[in-house]
Amino acid sequence: MRFRHPDGSTVHLAYCTNVHPAETLDGVLAQLRDHCEPVRRRLGRDRLGIGLWLAKDAAHALVTDPSALRGLRTELDRRGLEVVTLNGFPYEGFGAEEVKYRVYKPDWADPERLEHTTALARVLAGLLPDDVTEGTISTLPLAWRSVYDLSRAEKARTALRTLAERLDALAELTGRSIRVGLEPEPGCVVETTGDAIAPLTAIAHDRIGICVDTCHLATSFEDPHTALDALTEAGVPVVKSQLSAALHAEHPHLPEVRTALAAFDEPRFLHQTRTASAAGLRGTDDLGAALRSDALPDATPWRAHFHVPLHAAPAAPLTSTLPVLKAALTRLVGGPHPLTRHLEVETYTWQALPPELRPRGRAQLADGIAAELTLARDLLTDLGLKELP
């Protein structure tokens, strides 16, 4: 979906396909048929943006076989779909029964991460619509914190500088500018937008910036306006933003709130949980750890890294951080010029929701994704953007 900003620039809205995990190119093609095109039809649009997640094997197949890349581009066109952004965070196995800490490997100190991201950039340059010259990729925020030392930090910096050089070369070769954004996430070396400033200013390259995920922003209790103002002042480009909402519990000391939270403690994904106490931000690596121990003070609200559907907040006594998303979006695209032109709805946890909230089959999932995109569209038009055909 495309929107015209009042300054005349085009803002793109997509939804991320990591909600339909597939490891191979055949699986990606099936996603387009079984999920993406039905979502487009529900929205009544001739064109729908999707943020593709390409696992290692799918990316390798596309970057080594020009005919496969042309075939994917043809299939996108045929189904009324377009790609201007990729999710380069998960490397493989995102559809496994247990993902947890494995999603952070390989990290930016490992050569595989650089090679995979380079492949994604080359693929994206070939997938961009004919009238679009800029693409974006979100990626791991350096590494999970517990495996990061000075040696690995230097390897990561070197890898990102090498990536920037490769992106420059790709732009010269293709005329397509691809930018990559570190995506701050709780528990990682770059947990907050503030954590991103030092490593990104050290690299000092406009093709390497930040991806602001509004669920992660909220989970860390960051104020959107303060965070985005600091990035602007530091000259850190907001490459893209993922529109998502976290799980919020206003009164975690109450038994009924604990019971409600426990329904979201599931085995597939890591749900880092945080509270802003008088002593500062406190947290656990997973929701279950917070519920089973006294590791987290419960006199102040809790937020958990669980991407809940944008249009359907959890039932009381829980809610979502949709207000944080709205505040961030106002700052991102509501001013005289957009801070970013690539927005991506990223609710990948539909099948991890409590059983009574999960979609039953493809049709209900498509309905839910379409409802999220409709909400995002309405927020954008309320900010003065005009939806384009």
Short mmCIF file of C-alpha atoms in Angstrom, two decimals:
data_model
loop_
_atom_site.label_atom_id
_atom_site.label_comp_id
_atom_site.label_asym_id
_atom_site.label_seq_id
_atom_site.Cartn_x
_atom_site.Cartn_y
_atom_site.Cartn_z
CA MET A 1 0.00 0.00 0.00
CA ARG A 2 1.31 3.40 -0.95
CA PHE A 3 0.55 6.80 0.55
CA ARG A 4 1.38 10.32 -0.52
CA HIS A 5 2.89 12.38 2.28
CA PRO A 6 2.00 16.09 2.33
CA ASP A 7 5.59 16.84 1.30
CA GLY A 8 5.02 14.88 -1.92
CA SER A 9 7.07 11.80 -1.04
CA THR A 10 5.70 8.24 -1.09
CA VAL A 11 5.35 6.25 2.13
CA HIS A 12 5.05 2.47 1.77
CA LEU A 13 3.01 0.24 4.11
CA ALA A 14 3.48 -3.54 4.05
CA TYR A 15 2.90 -6.53 6.28
CA CYS A 16 5.68 -8.93 7.17
CA THR A 17 5.48 -12.49 5.89
CA ASN A 18 7.39 -14.01 8.82
CA VAL A 19 3.89 -14.79 10.10
CA HIS A 20 3.84 -17.47 7.34
CA PRO A 21 7.17 -19.21 7.99
CA ALA A 22 8.76 -20.95 5.01
CA GLU A 23 12.36 -22.05 4.60
CA THR A 24 12.47 -22.59 0.85
CA LEU A 25 11.67 -20.67 -2.32
CA ASP A 26 8.78 -23.03 -3.05
CA GLY A 27 7.40 -22.19 0.37
CA VAL A 28 7.67 -18.46 -0.33
CA LEU A 29 5.81 -18.86 -3.62
CA ALA A 30 3.08 -20.79 -1.80
CA GLN A 31 2.78 -17.93 0.72
CA LEU A 32 2.04 -15.48 -2.07
CA ARG A 33 -0.77 -17.70 -3.34
CA ASP A 34 -2.24 -18.91 -0.05
CA HIS A 35 -1.89 -15.83 2.16
CA CYS A 36 -0.65 -12.60 0.58
CA GLU A 37 -3.00 -12.41 -2.39
CA PRO A 38 -6.06 -13.25 -0.24
CA VAL A 39 -5.12 -10.40 2.13
CA ARG A 40 -4.88 -8.03 -0.83
CA ARG A 41 -8.30 -9.11 -2.08
CA ARG A 42 -9.87 -8.56 1.34
CA LEU A 43 -8.55 -5.00 1.30
CA GLY A 44 -9.97 -4.41 -2.15
CA ARG A 45 -6.65 -3.11 -3.42
CA ASP A 46 -4.98 -3.70 -6.77
CA ARG A 47 -1.58 -3.60 -5.08
CA LEU A 48 -0.36 -4.74 -1.66
CA GLY A 49 3.08 -4.29 -0.15
CA ILE A 50 4.63 -7.26 1.64
CA GLY A 51 7.77 -7.33 3.74
CA LEU A 52 9.27 -10.64 2.71
CA TRP A 53 11.09 -12.85 5.18
CA LEU A 54 13.56 -14.98 3.23
CA ALA A 55 15.27 -17.73 5.20
CA LYS A 56 18.83 -18.74 4.39
CA ASP A 57 17.93 -21.44 1.84
CA ALA A 58 15.37 -19.28 0.02
CA ALA A 59 17.76 -16.34 -0.18
CA HIS A 60 20.55 -18.58 -1.46
CA ALA A 61 18.33 -20.01 -4.18
CA LEU A 62 17.39 -16.53 -5.37
CA VAL A 63 20.85 -14.99 -5.31
CA THR A 64 22.48 -17.90 -7.17
CA ASP A 65 19.82 -18.38 -9.84
CA PRO A 66 18.82 -15.29 -11.87
CA SER A 67 15.90 -17.19 -13.41
CA ALA A 68 14.52 -17.97 -9.94
CA LEU A 69 14.71 -14.30 -9.01
CA ARG A 70 12.95 -13.29 -12.22
CA GLY A 71 10.31 -15.94 -11.53
CA LEU A 72 9.63 -14.55 -8.05
CA ARG A 73 9.37 -11.02 -9.39
CA THR A 74 6.92 -12.21 -12.07
CA GLU A 75 4.82 -14.02 -9.47
CA LEU A 76 4.69 -10.91 -7.28
CA ASP A 77 3.48 -8.84 -10.21
CA ARG A 78 0.91 -11.45 -11.21
CA ARG A 79 -0.63 -11.51 -7.74
CA GLY A 80 -0.68 -7.73 -7.29
CA LEU A 81 2.10 -7.70 -4.69
CA GLU A 82 5.18 -5.54 -4.33
CA VAL A 83 8.29 -5.67 -2.16
CA VAL A 84 10.34 -2.69 -0.98
CA THR A 85 11.50 -4.14 2.34
CA LEU A 86 12.78 -7.44 3.72
CA ASN A 87 12.93 -8.81 7.25
CA GLY A 88 16.51 -10.00 7.58
CA PHE A 89 16.43 -10.71 11.34
CA PRO A 90 15.59 -14.45 11.53
CA TYR A 91 18.16 -16.54 9.65
CA GLU A 92 16.33 -19.86 9.57
CA GLY A 93 13.95 -22.01 11.60
CA PHE A 94 11.52 -19.23 12.52
CA GLY A 95 8.64 -21.67 12.14
CA ALA A 96 10.18 -24.25 14.48
CA GLU A 97 8.26 -25.46 17.51
CA GLU A 98 10.81 -23.70 19.71
CA VAL A 99 12.65 -20.61 18.45
CA LYS A 100 13.56 -18.73 21.66
CA TYR A 101 17.28 -17.75 21.74
CA ARG A 102 18.04 -19.39 18.38
CA VAL A 103 16.64 -16.40 16.50
CA TYR A 104 19.75 -14.41 17.50
CA LYS A 105 22.17 -16.71 15.67
CA PRO A 106 24.23 -16.17 13.66
CA ASP A 107 24.99 -12.70 15.00
CA TRP A 108 26.97 -9.89 13.40
CA ALA A 109 30.28 -11.32 14.65
CA ASP A 110 29.65 -14.45 12.56
CA PRO A 111 30.54 -14.37 8.83
CA GLU A 112 27.24 -16.05 7.94
CA ARG A 113 25.28 -12.96 9.00
CA LEU A 114 27.22 -10.69 6.65
CA GLU A 115 26.91 -13.10 3.73
CA HIS A 116 23.19 -13.63 4.30
CA THR A 117 22.47 -9.91 4.51
CA THR A 118 24.54 -9.25 1.39
CA ALA A 119 22.49 -11.89 -0.42
CA LEU A 120 19.26 -10.28 0.78
CA ALA A 121 20.38 -6.89 -0.50
CA ARG A 122 21.16 -8.32 -3.93
CA VAL A 123 17.79 -10.08 -4.03
CA LEU A 124 15.90 -6.96 -2.95
CA ALA A 125 17.57 -4.89 -5.67
CA GLY A 126 16.05 -7.32 -8.16
CA LEU A 127 12.59 -7.34 -6.58
CA LEU A 128 11.96 -3.60 -6.24
CA PRO A 129 9.14 -2.28 -8.44
CA ASP A 130 10.26 -0.51 -11.59
CA ASP A 131 9.34 2.91 -10.20
CA VAL A 132 11.08 2.41 -6.82
CA THR A 133 14.83 2.86 -6.32
CA GLU A 134 15.11 2.49 -2.53
CA GLY A 135 14.80 -0.72 -0.52
CA THR A 136 15.31 -1.53 3.15
CA ILE A 137 16.23 -4.53 5.29
CA SER A 138 15.83 -4.93 9.05
CA THR A 139 18.42 -7.00 10.87
CA LEU A 140 19.63 -8.37 14.20
CA PRO A 141 20.74 -5.67 16.70
CA LEU A 142 24.34 -6.95 16.69
CA ALA A 143 23.91 -9.94 19.06
CA TRP A 144 22.27 -11.36 22.15
CA ARG A 145 23.97 -9.67 25.10
CA SER A 146 25.44 -12.74 26.85
CA VAL A 147 27.71 -13.84 23.99
CA TYR A 148 29.18 -10.44 23.13
CA ASP A 149 32.70 -9.44 24.16
CA LEU A 150 35.23 -6.91 22.84
CA SER A 151 36.55 -9.30 20.23
CA ARG A 152 33.10 -10.06 18.85
CA ALA A 153 32.19 -6.37 18.99
CA GLU A 154 35.12 -5.54 16.71
CA LYS A 155 34.16 -8.33 14.31
CA ALA A 156 30.61 -6.97 14.16
CA ARG A 157 31.79 -3.43 13.44
CA THR A 158 34.06 -4.70 10.68
CA ALA A 159 31.22 -6.73 9.17
CA LEU A 160 28.86 -3.76 9.11
CA ARG A 161 31.48 -1.56 7.50
CA THR A 162 32.01 -4.24 4.88
CA LEU A 163 28.27 -4.41 4.34
CA ALA A 164 28.13 -0.65 3.79
CA GLU A 165 30.84 -0.92 1.14
CA ARG A 166 28.94 -3.71 -0.58
CA LEU A 167 25.73 -1.69 -0.54
CA ASP A 168 27.57 1.22 -2.14
CA ALA A 169 28.86 -1.08 -4.85
CA LEU A 170 25.39 -2.55 -5.38
CA ALA A 171 23.94 0.93 -5.84
CA GLU A 172 26.56 1.76 -8.45
CA LEU A 173 25.87 -1.49 -10.28
CA THR A 174 22.06 -1.49 -10.19
CA GLY A 175 20.95 2.07 -9.49
CA ARG A 176 19.04 0.70 -6.47
CA SER A 177 19.85 2.02 -3.00
CA ILE A 178 19.47 -0.62 -0.29
CA ARG A 179 19.72 0.38 3.37
CA VAL A 180 19.95 -1.88 6.42
CA GLY A 181 18.59 -1.07 9.88
CA LEU A 182 19.59 -2.61 13.21
CA GLU A 183 16.38 -3.48 15.06
CA PRO A 184 16.74 -2.83 18.82
CA GLU A 185 15.22 -5.62 20.91
CA PRO A 186 15.13 -6.29 24.65
CA GLY A 187 17.94 -8.56 25.81
CA CYS A 188 20.21 -7.76 22.89
CA VAL A 189 23.41 -5.71 22.80
CA VAL A 190 21.32 -2.97 21.20
CA GLU A 191 18.26 -3.17 23.42
CA THR A 192 16.98 0.39 22.98
CA THR A 193 17.20 3.15 20.40
CA GLY A 194 19.68 4.86 22.71
CA ASP A 195 21.91 1.79 22.62
CA ALA A 196 22.01 2.05 18.83
CA ILE A 197 23.45 5.54 18.65
CA ALA A 198 27.07 4.79 19.61
CA PRO A 199 27.66 1.80 17.28
CA LEU A 200 25.86 3.45 14.36
CA THR A 201 27.63 6.78 14.68
CA ALA A 202 30.91 4.86 14.88
CA ILE A 203 30.14 3.26 11.52
CA ALA A 204 28.89 6.63 10.22
CA HIS A 205 27.38 5.45 6.95
CA ASP A 206 23.96 6.51 5.69
CA ARG A 207 23.19 3.03 4.36
CA ILE A 208 23.37 1.57 7.89
CA GLY A 209 20.75 2.88 10.30
CA ILE A 210 18.00 1.73 12.62
CA CYS A 211 14.70 -0.10 12.32
CA VAL A 212 12.29 1.11 15.00
CA ASP A 213 9.99 -1.69 16.12
CA THR A 214 7.21 -0.10 18.17
CA CYS A 215 6.60 -3.24 20.24
CA HIS A 216 10.26 -3.33 21.28
CA LEU A 217 10.21 0.43 21.90
CA ALA A 218 7.22 0.02 24.21
CA THR A 219 8.55 -3.07 25.97
CA SER A 220 11.61 -1.06 27.03
CA PHE A 221 9.36 1.79 28.18
CA GLU A 222 10.96 4.25 25.76
CA ASP A 223 9.12 7.46 25.04
CA PRO A 224 8.69 7.58 21.24
CA HIS A 225 9.21 11.33 20.87
CA THR A 226 12.31 11.38 23.09
CA ALA A 227 13.78 8.34 21.33
CA LEU A 228 13.18 9.60 17.80
CA ASP A 229 14.40 13.11 18.64
CA ALA A 230 17.65 11.61 19.96
CA LEU A 231 18.14 9.59 16.78
CA THR A 232 17.53 12.68 14.65
CA GLU A 233 19.96 14.76 16.70
CA ALA A 234 22.62 12.04 16.39
CA GLY A 235 22.10 11.80 12.63
CA VAL A 236 21.07 8.14 12.79
CA PRO A 237 18.73 7.36 9.86
CA VAL A 238 15.46 5.55 10.60
CA VAL A 239 15.66 3.05 7.76
CA LYS A 240 12.24 1.52 8.44
CA SER A 241 9.73 1.04 11.21
CA GLN A 242 7.84 -2.07 12.20
CA LEU A 243 4.36 -1.30 13.49
CA SER A 244 3.64 -3.66 16.37
CA ALA A 245 2.15 -3.64 19.86
CA ALA A 246 3.36 -5.25 23.08
CA LEU A 247 1.41 -6.89 25.88
CA HIS A 248 0.72 -4.50 28.78
CA ALA A 249 -0.29 -5.35 32.35
CA GLU A 250 -1.11 -2.30 34.47
CA HIS A 251 -1.38 -4.15 37.80
CA PRO A 252 0.86 -7.26 37.68
CA HIS A 253 0.58 -7.86 41.41
CA LEU A 254 -3.06 -8.91 41.11
CA PRO A 255 -3.75 -12.67 40.88
CA GLU A 256 -6.20 -12.27 38.00
CA VAL A 257 -3.59 -10.33 36.03
CA ARG A 258 -1.01 -13.05 36.65
CA THR A 259 -3.48 -15.64 35.41
CA ALA A 260 -4.19 -13.63 32.28
CA LEU A 261 -0.48 -13.16 31.58
CA ALA A 262 0.19 -16.87 32.04
CA ALA A 263 -2.02 -17.60 29.01
CA PHE A 264 0.58 -15.77 26.85
CA ASP A 265 3.54 -17.75 28.25
CA GLU A 266 4.07 -20.11 25.32
CA PRO A 267 7.02 -22.29 24.24
CA ARG A 268 7.89 -20.99 20.77
CA PHE A 269 9.12 -17.41 21.09
CA LEU A 270 11.02 -15.46 23.71
CA HIS A 271 8.82 -12.90 25.48
CA GLN A 272 11.19 -10.57 27.29
CA THR A 273 9.36 -8.81 30.10
CA ARG A 274 10.19 -5.39 31.55
CA THR A 275 9.04 -2.94 34.20
CA ALA A 276 10.11 0.65 34.81
CA SER A 277 10.69 0.67 38.57
CA ALA A 278 12.03 3.45 40.80
CA ALA A 279 15.44 1.78 40.52
CA GLY A 280 15.33 1.84 36.72
CA LEU A 281 14.35 -0.65 34.03
CA ARG A 282 14.21 -4.24 35.30
CA GLY A 283 13.51 -7.33 33.28
CA THR A 284 13.56 -11.05 32.63
CA ASP A 285 14.40 -12.91 29.44
CA ASP A 286 10.97 -14.54 29.25
CA LEU A 287 7.45 -14.03 30.55
CA GLY A 288 7.44 -17.32 32.41
CA ALA A 289 10.52 -16.32 34.39
CA ALA A 290 8.76 -13.16 35.54
CA LEU A 291 5.64 -15.06 36.58
CA ARG A 292 7.46 -17.86 38.40
CA SER A 293 9.84 -15.78 40.51
CA ASP A 294 10.25 -12.48 42.30
CA ALA A 295 12.87 -11.36 39.79
CA LEU A 296 10.61 -8.58 38.56
CA PRO A 297 9.04 -5.97 40.88
CA ASP A 298 5.27 -5.94 40.47
CA ALA A 299 4.38 -2.55 41.93
CA THR A 300 4.61 -0.93 38.49
CA PRO A 301 3.22 -2.03 35.09
CA TRP A 302 4.78 -4.87 33.14
CA ARG A 303 5.23 -5.07 29.39
CA ALA A 304 6.07 -8.25 27.51
CA HIS A 305 7.61 -8.67 24.07
CA PHE A 306 4.59 -10.40 22.60
CA HIS A 307 3.38 -8.94 19.31
CA VAL A 308 -0.39 -8.76 19.82
CA PRO A 309 -2.76 -7.97 16.92
CA LEU A 310 -2.97 -4.23 16.36
CA HIS A 311 -6.73 -4.10 15.97
CA ALA A 312 -7.63 -6.43 18.83
CA ALA A 313 -6.16 -5.64 22.24
CA PRO A 314 -6.24 -8.49 24.77
CA ALA A 315 -9.26 -8.67 27.02
CA ALA A 316 -9.17 -6.98 30.43
CA PRO A 317 -7.28 -7.00 32.72
CA LEU A 318 -4.60 -6.84 30.00
CA THR A 319 -4.21 -4.43 27.14
CA SER A 320 -1.69 -3.53 24.43
CA THR A 321 0.75 -0.70 23.80
CA LEU A 322 -1.10 0.57 20.74
CA PRO A 323 -0.90 4.15 22.14
CA VAL A 324 2.91 3.92 21.90
CA LEU A 325 2.60 2.85 18.26
CA LYS A 326 0.30 5.80 17.55
CA ALA A 327 2.68 8.26 19.21
CA ALA A 328 5.65 6.84 17.32
CA LEU A 329 3.81 6.94 14.01
CA THR A 330 2.87 10.58 14.58
CA ARG A 331 6.54 11.44 15.00
CA LEU A 332 7.68 9.17 12.15
CA VAL A 333 5.37 10.42 9.41
CA GLY A 334 3.17 13.14 10.91
CA GLY A 335 5.66 15.98 10.60
CA PRO A 336 6.56 18.17 7.63
CA HIS A 337 8.80 15.38 6.29
CA PRO A 338 8.70 11.65 7.12
CA LEU A 339 11.57 10.24 9.18
CA THR A 340 11.10 6.98 7.31
CA ARG A 341 9.20 5.98 4.20
CA HIS A 342 8.96 2.24 4.90
CA LEU A 343 6.40 0.93 7.42
CA GLU A 344 5.75 -2.75 8.08
CA VAL A 345 3.05 -4.35 10.22
CA GLU A 346 4.78 -7.23 11.99
CA THR A 347 2.51 -9.45 14.06
CA TYR A 348 4.19 -12.84 13.67
CA THR A 349 2.65 -14.39 16.80
CA TRP A 350 -0.86 -15.18 15.58
CA GLN A 351 -0.40 -18.92 16.12
CA ALA A 352 1.28 -18.33 19.50
CA LEU A 353 -1.72 -16.49 20.93
CA PRO A 354 -3.80 -18.23 23.61
CA PRO A 355 -5.84 -20.96 21.87
CA GLU A 356 -9.15 -19.08 21.98
CA LEU A 357 -7.58 -16.08 20.20
CA ARG A 358 -5.78 -17.96 17.42
CA PRO A 359 -7.15 -17.83 13.89
CA ARG A 360 -8.77 -21.07 12.79
CA GLY A 361 -7.46 -21.57 9.31
CA ARG A 362 -6.13 -19.38 6.50
CA ALA A 363 -9.31 -17.37 6.04
CA GLN A 364 -9.41 -16.11 9.62
CA LEU A 365 -5.69 -15.31 9.50
CA ALA A 366 -6.17 -13.29 6.31
CA ASP A 367 -9.10 -11.48 7.92
CA GLY A 368 -6.93 -10.56 10.90
CA ILE A 369 -3.99 -9.31 8.84
CA ALA A 370 -6.34 -7.26 6.66
CA ALA A 371 -7.87 -5.74 9.80
CA GLU A 372 -4.42 -4.76 11.08
CA LEU A 373 -3.55 -3.12 7.76
CA THR A 374 -6.87 -1.29 7.76
CA LEU A 375 -6.10 0.14 11.19
CA ALA A 376 -2.63 1.20 10.05
CA ARG A 377 -4.08 2.75 6.91
CA ASP A 378 -6.59 4.75 8.96
CA LEU A 379 -3.85 6.01 11.27
CA LEU A 380 -1.86 7.22 8.27
CA THR A 381 -4.78 8.98 6.63
CA ASP A 382 -5.66 10.62 9.96
CA LEU A 383 -2.13 12.07 9.91
CA GLY A 384 -2.79 13.68 6.54
CA LEU A 385 -1.34 11.06 4.20
CA LYS A 386 -3.36 10.15 1.12
CA GLU A 387 -3.74 6.54 0.08
CA LEU A 388 -2.67 5.95 -3.52
CA PRO A 389 -4.26 3.45 -5.93
#
